Amino acid sequence: MTYGSLFAGIGGIDRGLDRAGMRCLFQVEIDDYCRKVLAKHWPDVPKYSDVTKFCRRACDCKPENEDGEVICPRCGIEFGKCECIGTDQLIDECGIPDLLCGGFPCTDLSVCGKGEGLAGERSGLWFEYLRIIRELLPRYVVIENSTALLVRGIEDVLRGLSQSGYDAEWQVIRASDFALPHRRERLFIVAHSNGLHGTTRMGAEPNRTREIFPRSLQERLPIRVQASDRFVGVDDGIPGGIYGDRGHAIGNAVVPQVATWIGKRIVEHAIGDAGN
């Protein structure tokens, strides 16, 4: 299976999916420091810097002017010479991924933020994520975010997925569920195509196959760390003294072990569907 990574950060999800047997087709990340980390670990994978300029149809651009140029509304120059990459160009160069993954910014969702939810400038980038899903129509989508999304926007996320032809399941998973000595509690949404792209609605009976997350999630997770005295550092597991770009990048990263576990469940689901 192949995947494309949006809001890739330093590649926590990517590393986990690699370990689950998947192959990365492209990565999108706006932070310069994080892109350097990605370049070190995935030197042969194409990198793109801005989701707002990524995978856009040429019809989003203005019609030809008197000089026969098609002007990109984002860059203000001729499309093809700008920083944007068109959907057809992306598919020609990289192919369509089986899975699209990423954790869009939680800045406006977090209790530490302004609480604007998906109406905020940063967390509102979810709608770019949704646009790219609709452009590429991958079979699976993995979304990671703060648990604050459960009270500030998950209805809009699920509605967008459903209207795009995806059934979705979600779970809150902690790093400590994998015997790691910190909590790092995050929300994971896994959506899979129901074959009805653009025709479903929230509340409609889904054309579901098998569940990806088992009903009794605890039965399939590694042993949880129960003793509070085993937790180290702060909630996200970063020891004291790590600051700056490195500390910020690590603090935003997904624990690869969690992504590996999810990736393996998706591979099992895909194999099971192929056998039906």
CSV table of C-alpha atoms in Angstrom, one decimal:
chain,number,residue,atom,x,y,z
A,1,MET,CA,0.0,0.0,0.0
A,2,THR,CA,1.1,3.6,-0.6
A,3,TYR,CA,0.4,6.8,1.3
A,4,GLY,CA,0.7,10.6,1.0
A,5,SER,CA,1.5,12.7,4.1
A,6,LEU,CA,-0.1,16.1,4.8
A,7,PHE,CA,1.1,18.3,7.7
A,8,ALA,CA,3.9,15.7,8.0
A,9,GLY,CA,5.9,17.4,10.7
A,10,ILE,CA,9.0,15.3,11.4
A,11,GLY,CA,7.3,12.2,10.1
A,12,GLY,CA,5.9,10.4,13.2
A,13,ILE,CA,2.9,9.0,11.3
A,14,ASP,CA,5.1,8.4,8.2
A,15,ARG,CA,7.6,6.3,10.2
A,16,GLY,CA,4.8,4.3,11.7
A,17,LEU,CA,3.1,3.6,8.4
A,18,ASP,CA,6.5,2.6,6.9
A,19,ARG,CA,6.9,0.0,9.7
A,20,ALA,CA,3.4,-1.3,8.8
A,21,GLY,CA,4.7,-2.1,5.3
A,22,MET,CA,3.4,1.0,3.4
A,23,ARG,CA,5.4,3.3,1.1
A,24,CYS,CA,5.3,7.1,1.1
A,25,LEU,CA,4.6,8.8,-2.2
A,26,PHE,CA,4.9,12.5,-1.1
A,27,GLN,CA,5.1,14.7,2.0
A,28,VAL,CA,3.7,18.2,2.6
A,29,GLU,CA,5.1,20.3,5.4
A,30,ILE,CA,5.5,24.1,5.7
A,31,ASP,CA,8.0,24.2,8.6
A,32,ASP,CA,11.6,24.5,7.3
A,33,TYR,CA,13.2,22.7,10.2
A,34,CYS,CA,10.7,19.8,9.9
A,35,ARG,CA,11.3,19.5,6.1
A,36,LYS,CA,15.1,19.2,6.8
A,37,VAL,CA,14.3,16.2,9.1
A,38,LEU,CA,12.0,14.7,6.5
A,39,ALA,CA,14.7,15.1,3.8
A,40,LYS,CA,17.2,13.3,6.0
A,41,HIS,CA,14.9,10.2,6.6
A,42,TRP,CA,13.0,10.2,3.3
A,43,PRO,CA,15.5,11.7,0.8
A,44,ASP,CA,13.8,10.2,-2.3
A,45,VAL,CA,10.3,11.2,-1.4
A,46,PRO,CA,9.0,14.5,-3.1
A,47,LYS,CA,8.4,17.3,-0.6
A,48,TYR,CA,5.9,20.2,-0.9
A,49,SER,CA,5.6,23.1,1.5
A,50,ASP,CA,2.1,24.4,1.4
A,51,VAL,CA,-1.2,22.5,1.5
A,52,THR,CA,-3.0,25.6,0.2
A,53,LYS,CA,-1.0,25.3,-3.0
A,54,PHE,CA,-0.9,21.5,-3.2
A,55,CYS,CA,-3.0,19.4,-5.6
A,56,ARG,CA,-5.2,22.1,-7.1
A,57,ARG,CA,-7.1,21.7,-10.3
A,58,ALA,CA,-6.2,24.0,-13.1
A,59,CYS,CA,-9.8,25.1,-13.3
A,60,ASP,CA,-9.3,26.9,-9.9
A,61,CYS,CA,-7.1,29.3,-11.9
A,62,LYS,CA,-8.3,32.3,-13.8
A,63,PRO,CA,-9.2,31.9,-17.5
A,64,GLU,CA,-6.5,32.6,-20.1
A,65,ASN,CA,-5.7,36.3,-20.4
A,66,GLU,CA,-5.0,38.2,-23.6
A,67,ASP,CA,-1.5,36.7,-23.6
A,68,GLY,CA,-2.8,33.2,-23.4
A,69,GLU,CA,-1.7,32.7,-19.8
A,70,VAL,CA,-3.6,31.0,-17.1
A,71,ILE,CA,-3.0,32.9,-13.9
A,72,CYS,CA,-2.8,31.2,-10.5
A,73,PRO,CA,-5.0,33.0,-8.0
A,74,ARG,CA,-2.7,31.9,-5.1
A,75,CYS,CA,0.7,33.0,-6.6
A,76,GLY,CA,-0.4,35.7,-9.1
A,77,ILE,CA,1.8,34.3,-11.8
A,78,GLU,CA,1.2,31.8,-14.7
A,79,PHE,CA,0.1,28.4,-13.5
A,80,GLY,CA,2.8,25.9,-14.0
A,81,LYS,CA,5.5,28.4,-13.2
A,82,CYS,CA,4.2,29.0,-9.7
A,83,GLU,CA,4.7,27.0,-6.5
A,84,CYS,CA,1.4,25.1,-6.9
A,85,ILE,CA,1.2,21.6,-8.2
A,86,GLY,CA,-1.9,20.5,-10.1
A,87,THR,CA,-3.8,17.3,-9.4
A,88,ASP,CA,-3.0,15.8,-12.8
A,89,GLN,CA,0.7,16.7,-12.4
A,90,LEU,CA,0.8,15.2,-9.0
A,91,ILE,CA,-0.8,12.0,-10.2
A,92,ASP,CA,1.6,11.8,-13.1
A,93,GLU,CA,4.6,12.3,-10.9
A,94,CYS,CA,3.6,10.4,-7.8
A,95,GLY,CA,0.5,8.4,-8.4
A,96,ILE,CA,-2.7,8.3,-6.4
A,97,PRO,CA,-2.0,7.1,-2.8
A,98,ASP,CA,-4.0,4.3,-1.2
A,99,LEU,CA,-4.1,6.3,2.0
A,100,LEU,CA,-3.9,10.0,2.9
A,101,CYS,CA,-2.7,10.9,6.4
A,102,GLY,CA,-1.9,13.9,8.5
A,103,GLY,CA,-2.7,15.9,11.6
A,104,PHE,CA,-3.9,19.4,10.7
A,105,PRO,CA,-3.1,22.1,13.2
A,106,CYS,CA,-4.8,22.0,16.6
A,107,THR,CA,-4.0,25.7,17.4
A,108,ASP,CA,-7.6,26.9,17.4
A,109,LEU,CA,-9.0,23.7,19.0
A,110,SER,CA,-6.8,23.5,22.0
A,111,VAL,CA,-7.8,24.9,25.4
A,112,CYS,CA,-4.5,26.9,25.2
A,113,GLY,CA,-5.7,28.6,22.0
A,114,LYS,CA,-8.6,31.0,21.3
A,115,GLY,CA,-11.2,28.2,21.0
A,116,GLU,CA,-12.3,29.3,17.5
A,117,GLY,CA,-12.4,25.7,16.3
A,118,LEU,CA,-12.4,25.1,12.6
A,119,ALA,CA,-13.2,28.7,12.0
A,120,GLY,CA,-9.7,29.6,13.1
A,121,GLU,CA,-7.0,30.4,10.6
A,122,ARG,CA,-4.8,27.5,11.5
A,123,SER,CA,-7.2,24.7,12.4
A,124,GLY,CA,-9.3,25.9,9.4
A,125,LEU,CA,-6.7,24.2,7.3
A,126,TRP,CA,-8.8,21.1,7.8
A,127,PHE,CA,-10.9,22.3,4.8
A,128,GLU,CA,-7.7,22.2,2.6
A,129,TYR,CA,-7.2,18.6,3.8
A,130,LEU,CA,-10.8,17.9,2.9
A,131,ARG,CA,-10.3,19.5,-0.6
A,132,ILE,CA,-7.2,17.3,-1.2
A,133,ILE,CA,-9.2,14.2,-0.1
A,134,ARG,CA,-11.8,15.1,-2.7
A,135,GLU,CA,-9.2,15.7,-5.4
A,136,LEU,CA,-7.4,12.4,-4.9
A,137,LEU,CA,-10.1,10.1,-3.5
A,138,PRO,CA,-7.8,7.8,-1.6
A,139,ARG,CA,-9.2,4.5,-0.3
A,140,TYR,CA,-8.3,5.4,3.3
A,141,VAL,CA,-7.8,8.6,5.3
A,142,VAL,CA,-6.0,8.9,8.7
A,143,ILE,CA,-6.5,12.1,10.7
A,144,GLU,CA,-4.7,12.9,14.0
A,145,ASN,CA,-5.5,15.8,16.3
A,146,SER,CA,-6.0,17.0,19.8
A,147,THR,CA,-8.9,15.4,21.8
A,148,ALA,CA,-10.3,19.0,21.8
A,149,LEU,CA,-11.6,18.3,18.3
A,150,LEU,CA,-14.2,16.1,20.0
A,151,VAL,CA,-15.9,19.3,21.3
A,152,ARG,CA,-14.7,21.8,18.7
A,153,GLY,CA,-15.4,20.5,15.2
A,154,ILE,CA,-15.6,16.8,14.9
A,155,GLU,CA,-19.1,17.1,13.6
A,156,ASP,CA,-17.8,19.2,10.7
A,157,VAL,CA,-15.0,16.8,10.0
A,158,LEU,CA,-17.3,13.7,10.0
A,159,ARG,CA,-19.9,15.6,7.8
A,160,GLY,CA,-17.2,16.5,5.3
A,161,LEU,CA,-15.9,12.9,5.1
A,162,SER,CA,-19.4,11.5,4.8
A,163,GLN,CA,-20.4,13.9,2.0
A,164,SER,CA,-17.2,12.9,0.2
A,165,GLY,CA,-18.1,9.2,0.3
A,166,TYR,CA,-16.3,7.9,3.5
A,167,ASP,CA,-17.3,6.0,6.5
A,168,ALA,CA,-15.3,7.0,9.6
A,169,GLU,CA,-14.3,5.5,12.9
A,170,TRP,CA,-12.4,7.3,15.7
A,171,GLN,CA,-10.6,6.5,19.0
A,172,VAL,CA,-8.6,8.3,21.6
A,173,ILE,CA,-5.3,6.6,21.9
A,174,ARG,CA,-2.4,7.4,24.3
A,175,ALA,CA,1.3,6.8,24.0
A,176,SER,CA,1.1,5.0,27.3
A,177,ASP,CA,-1.2,2.4,25.7
A,178,PHE,CA,2.0,1.2,24.0
A,179,ALA,CA,4.0,1.0,27.2
A,180,LEU,CA,5.7,4.3,26.6
A,181,PRO,CA,6.3,6.4,29.7
A,182,HIS,CA,4.2,9.4,28.8
A,183,ARG,CA,0.5,10.1,28.2
A,184,ARG,CA,0.3,12.0,24.9
A,185,GLU,CA,-3.4,11.4,24.4
A,186,ARG,CA,-4.5,12.0,20.8
A,187,LEU,CA,-7.6,11.5,18.7
A,188,PHE,CA,-7.3,9.4,15.6
A,189,ILE,CA,-10.0,9.2,12.9
A,190,VAL,CA,-9.8,6.5,10.3
A,191,ALA,CA,-12.0,6.9,7.2
A,192,HIS,CA,-12.5,4.4,4.4
A,193,SER,CA,-14.3,4.8,1.1
A,194,ASN,CA,-17.8,3.3,0.9
A,195,GLY,CA,-17.8,3.5,-2.9
A,196,LEU,CA,-20.3,6.3,-2.9
A,197,HIS,CA,-18.0,9.3,-3.3
A,198,GLY,CA,-20.0,12.6,-3.1
A,199,THR,CA,-23.4,10.9,-2.6
A,200,THR,CA,-23.7,10.1,1.1
A,201,ARG,CA,-25.0,12.4,3.9
A,202,MET,CA,-24.6,12.4,7.6
A,203,GLY,CA,-27.3,10.2,9.2
A,204,ALA,CA,-27.6,8.0,6.1
A,205,GLU,CA,-27.1,4.3,6.6
A,206,PRO,CA,-23.4,3.7,5.7
A,207,ASN,CA,-22.4,1.0,3.2
A,208,ARG,CA,-19.9,-0.3,5.8
A,209,THR,CA,-17.7,-3.3,5.3
A,210,ARG,CA,-15.7,-4.4,8.3
A,211,GLU,CA,-14.6,-2.2,11.2
A,212,ILE,CA,-10.9,-1.1,11.3
A,213,PHE,CA,-10.9,-0.3,15.0
A,214,PRO,CA,-12.2,-3.3,16.8
A,215,ARG,CA,-15.2,-2.8,19.1
A,216,SER,CA,-13.1,-3.7,22.1
A,217,LEU,CA,-10.1,-1.6,21.4
A,218,GLN,CA,-8.5,-2.5,24.7
A,219,GLU,CA,-8.2,-6.1,23.7
A,220,ARG,CA,-6.0,-5.2,20.7
A,221,LEU,CA,-3.8,-2.6,22.3
A,222,PRO,CA,-0.5,-3.4,24.0
A,223,ILE,CA,-0.5,-3.3,27.8
A,224,ARG,CA,-1.2,0.1,29.2
A,225,VAL,CA,1.2,1.8,31.6
A,226,GLN,CA,-0.9,2.0,34.8
A,227,ALA,CA,1.5,3.4,37.4
A,228,SER,CA,1.6,7.2,37.3
A,229,ASP,CA,5.1,7.2,38.7
A,230,ARG,CA,6.3,5.7,35.5
A,231,PHE,CA,5.5,8.8,33.5
A,232,VAL,CA,8.5,11.0,32.8
A,233,GLY,CA,8.9,14.5,31.5
A,234,VAL,CA,5.8,16.5,30.7
A,235,ASP,CA,2.6,15.2,29.2
A,236,ASP,CA,4.0,14.9,25.7
A,237,GLY,CA,7.1,13.0,27.0
A,238,ILE,CA,9.7,15.7,26.1
A,239,PRO,CA,12.4,15.8,28.8
A,240,GLY,CA,13.4,19.2,30.2
A,241,GLY,CA,16.0,21.2,28.3
A,242,ILE,CA,14.7,20.6,24.7
A,243,TYR,CA,13.5,23.9,23.3
A,244,GLY,CA,13.4,25.8,20.1
A,245,ASP,CA,12.6,24.2,16.7
A,246,ARG,CA,13.5,20.7,17.9
A,247,GLY,CA,11.4,20.8,21.0
A,248,HIS,CA,8.4,22.2,19.0
A,249,ALA,CA,8.8,19.6,16.3
A,250,ILE,CA,9.0,16.7,18.8
A,251,GLY,CA,6.1,18.1,20.8
A,252,ASN,CA,3.8,18.0,17.7
A,253,ALA,CA,4.9,14.6,16.6
A,254,VAL,CA,2.9,11.4,16.6
A,255,VAL,CA,4.4,8.4,18.4
A,256,PRO,CA,5.4,6.1,15.5
A,257,GLN,CA,4.3,3.0,17.5
A,258,VAL,CA,0.7,4.2,17.5
A,259,ALA,CA,0.8,4.9,13.7
A,260,THR,CA,2.2,1.5,13.1
A,261,TRP,CA,-0.6,-0.2,15.0
A,262,ILE,CA,-3.2,1.8,13.1
A,263,GLY,CA,-1.4,1.1,9.8
A,264,LYS,CA,-1.4,-2.7,10.5
A,265,ARG,CA,-5.1,-2.6,11.2
A,266,ILE,CA,-5.7,-0.8,7.9
A,267,VAL,CA,-3.6,-3.3,6.0
A,268,GLU,CA,-5.6,-6.1,7.6
A,269,HIS,CA,-8.8,-4.4,6.6
A,270,ALA,CA,-7.6,-3.9,3.0
A,271,ILE,CA,-6.6,-7.6,2.7
A,272,GLY,CA,-9.9,-8.7,4.2
A,273,ASP,CA,-11.9,-6.6,1.7
A,274,ALA,CA,-9.8,-8.0,-1.2
A,275,GLY,CA,-10.7,-11.5,-0.1
A,276,ASN,CA,-14.5,-10.8,0.0
